[in-house]
Amino acid sequence: MGIASNIKLNSLDSLFGNDNPNGITEILISALVNFENHPFKIIDDEKMADMVESIKEYGVLTPIIVRAKDDKYEIISGHRRKYACAKAGVTKIPAIIKELTDDDATLLMVDSNIQREEILPSERAFAYKMKLDAMKRQAGRPKKNSSQVGTHLRADEQLAEEMGESRNQIQRFIRLTNLIKDLLEMVDEKKIPFNTAVELSYLIESEQEILYSAIDKYETIPSMKQAVRLKNFSKERKLDKNVIDAIMTEETETPIKINLTGKNLQKYFPKEYTQKQIEDVIFKLLEDWAKNN
């Protein structure tokens, strides 16, 4: 960090009291700003209510991580804790201040949140995209004593390895970032299956808007086969409102299920009839019925 940055950081520290030798300081909630394009949602659910009550009783036990940004502190990790503090009426929060580049801050922000128990598909999608973009930028910068080109993993391969996903699955999640907000919310709400959503992500924005209107109008969700057809029409630049309406209103064939058990059929035949004799009679009757109809 340069001299000007140090001066700025020192002035912030004097303002908010960064004098703790263990690196933890208390920062005013009003001095915090959220990470730009933070992909993880803050939900007022039962877990948030529990966190608020815990903070009221015990305070914040785990410091948040921030970095100096302009005349504020940008949250790297701890958005939910900051929100809970505000709800609990707490004005200050313990924090660890780190000196981070934009890309390093992005990587730490994603890694600090991605391991949560419940991650929505949209959160994972944008988090993967943000981290992959940062990794690509870092990989493109020359490094001292770097080995020859081709000896390093591709950025998406490295991300897949770190996340415990296949490279293909990483790319499929990132595809979801191409969905309009309304459709992406339906994915989060489990109204649109993940694989179907991936296919729909290939539609351009205006086509997705028409599709969403059709979903609302006809109260139906496109099947995987319909999504593939929509994608193919879009690729051929033949997808318009009429085509979307036609696909969304087509009748799907429902498999016929007939439950004919031996117990149900036995009452219509003499007890001494074998299975073969019963089947012969049934098929003969069906043949006669088919001829007459």
XYZ file of C-alpha atoms in Angstrom, residues 128-244:
117
model
C -18.400 -18.697 -9.027
C -18.402 -16.065 -11.778
C -16.845 -13.389 -9.580
C -14.150 -15.737 -8.314
C -13.379 -17.158 -11.766
C -13.034 -13.656 -13.250
C -10.670 -12.660 -10.434
C -8.617 -15.833 -10.886
C -8.344 -15.234 -14.632
C -7.119 -11.679 -14.059
C -4.525 -12.894 -11.571
C -3.408 -15.683 -13.904
C -2.894 -13.133 -16.659
C -0.483 -11.052 -14.626
C 3.222 -11.910 -14.951
C 4.783 -13.372 -11.802
C 8.394 -13.492 -10.714
C 10.084 -16.861 -11.241
C 6.925 -18.202 -12.917
C 7.200 -21.542 -14.720
C 6.639 -21.996 -18.421
C 3.252 -21.474 -20.034
C 1.038 -24.545 -19.877
C 2.235 -25.921 -16.558
C -0.553 -24.309 -14.527
C -4.164 -25.427 -14.259
C -6.692 -23.393 -16.181
C -8.563 -20.974 -13.935
C -11.846 -22.880 -14.280
C -10.081 -26.175 -13.571
C -8.501 -24.705 -10.449
C -11.844 -23.287 -9.311
C -13.528 -26.645 -9.906
C -10.856 -28.374 -7.836
C -11.231 -25.888 -4.981
C -15.033 -26.085 -4.992
C -15.201 -29.866 -5.342
C -17.177 -29.530 -8.580
C -16.505 -30.610 -12.156
C -15.366 -27.907 -14.589
C -18.553 -28.484 -16.567
C -20.715 -27.981 -13.472
C -18.920 -24.734 -12.647
C -19.701 -23.448 -16.155
C -23.317 -24.594 -15.870
C -23.767 -22.638 -12.643
C -22.205 -19.561 -14.237
C -24.691 -19.896 -17.123
C -27.440 -19.018 -14.628
C -26.067 -15.464 -14.384
C -27.503 -14.935 -17.890
C -31.059 -15.414 -16.638
C -33.282 -12.414 -16.012
C -34.082 -11.707 -12.372
C -37.624 -13.129 -12.466
C -36.548 -16.485 -13.910
C -33.545 -16.707 -11.590
C -35.814 -16.186 -8.596
C -37.923 -19.112 -9.817
C -34.765 -21.235 -9.850
C -33.996 -20.206 -6.253
C -37.586 -21.051 -5.305
C -37.169 -24.495 -6.947
C -39.989 -23.780 -9.380
C -37.650 -24.192 -12.363
C -35.274 -27.202 -12.174
C -31.562 -26.466 -12.442
C -30.958 -28.322 -15.725
C -33.982 -26.675 -17.345
C -32.755 -23.267 -16.172
C -29.351 -23.841 -17.772
C -31.026 -24.413 -21.157
C -33.217 -21.317 -20.736
C -30.131 -19.209 -19.971
C -29.229 -19.358 -23.680
C -32.303 -17.299 -24.579
C -31.655 -13.590 -25.070
C -33.118 -11.190 -22.529
C -36.162 -10.162 -24.597
C -37.033 -13.821 -25.225
C -36.754 -14.577 -21.516
C -39.114 -11.692 -20.745
C -41.708 -13.135 -23.146
C -41.207 -16.598 -21.679
C -41.700 -15.335 -18.130
C -44.969 -13.680 -19.188
C -46.080 -16.970 -20.767
C -45.197 -18.884 -17.593
C -47.299 -16.451 -15.583
C -50.153 -16.454 -18.093
C -50.464 -20.205 -18.598
C -49.334 -21.151 -15.083
C -46.962 -23.780 -16.380
C -43.235 -24.409 -16.176
C -41.339 -25.481 -19.313
C -40.123 -29.062 -19.235
C -36.548 -29.973 -20.087
C -37.615 -30.956 -23.618
C -39.478 -27.674 -24.070
C -36.489 -25.713 -22.781
C -34.232 -27.404 -25.333
C -36.701 -26.584 -28.112
C -36.869 -22.960 -26.970
C -33.079 -22.824 -26.972
C -32.876 -24.267 -30.492
C -35.465 -21.829 -31.869
C -33.542 -18.983 -30.217
C -30.288 -20.190 -31.769
C -31.958 -20.148 -35.197
C -33.382 -16.685 -34.438
C -36.911 -17.996 -34.880
C -38.110 -17.603 -31.305
C -40.906 -15.073 -30.913
C -44.077 -14.725 -28.832
C -46.107 -17.004 -31.104
C -43.542 -19.798 -30.931
C -43.170 -19.446 -27.165
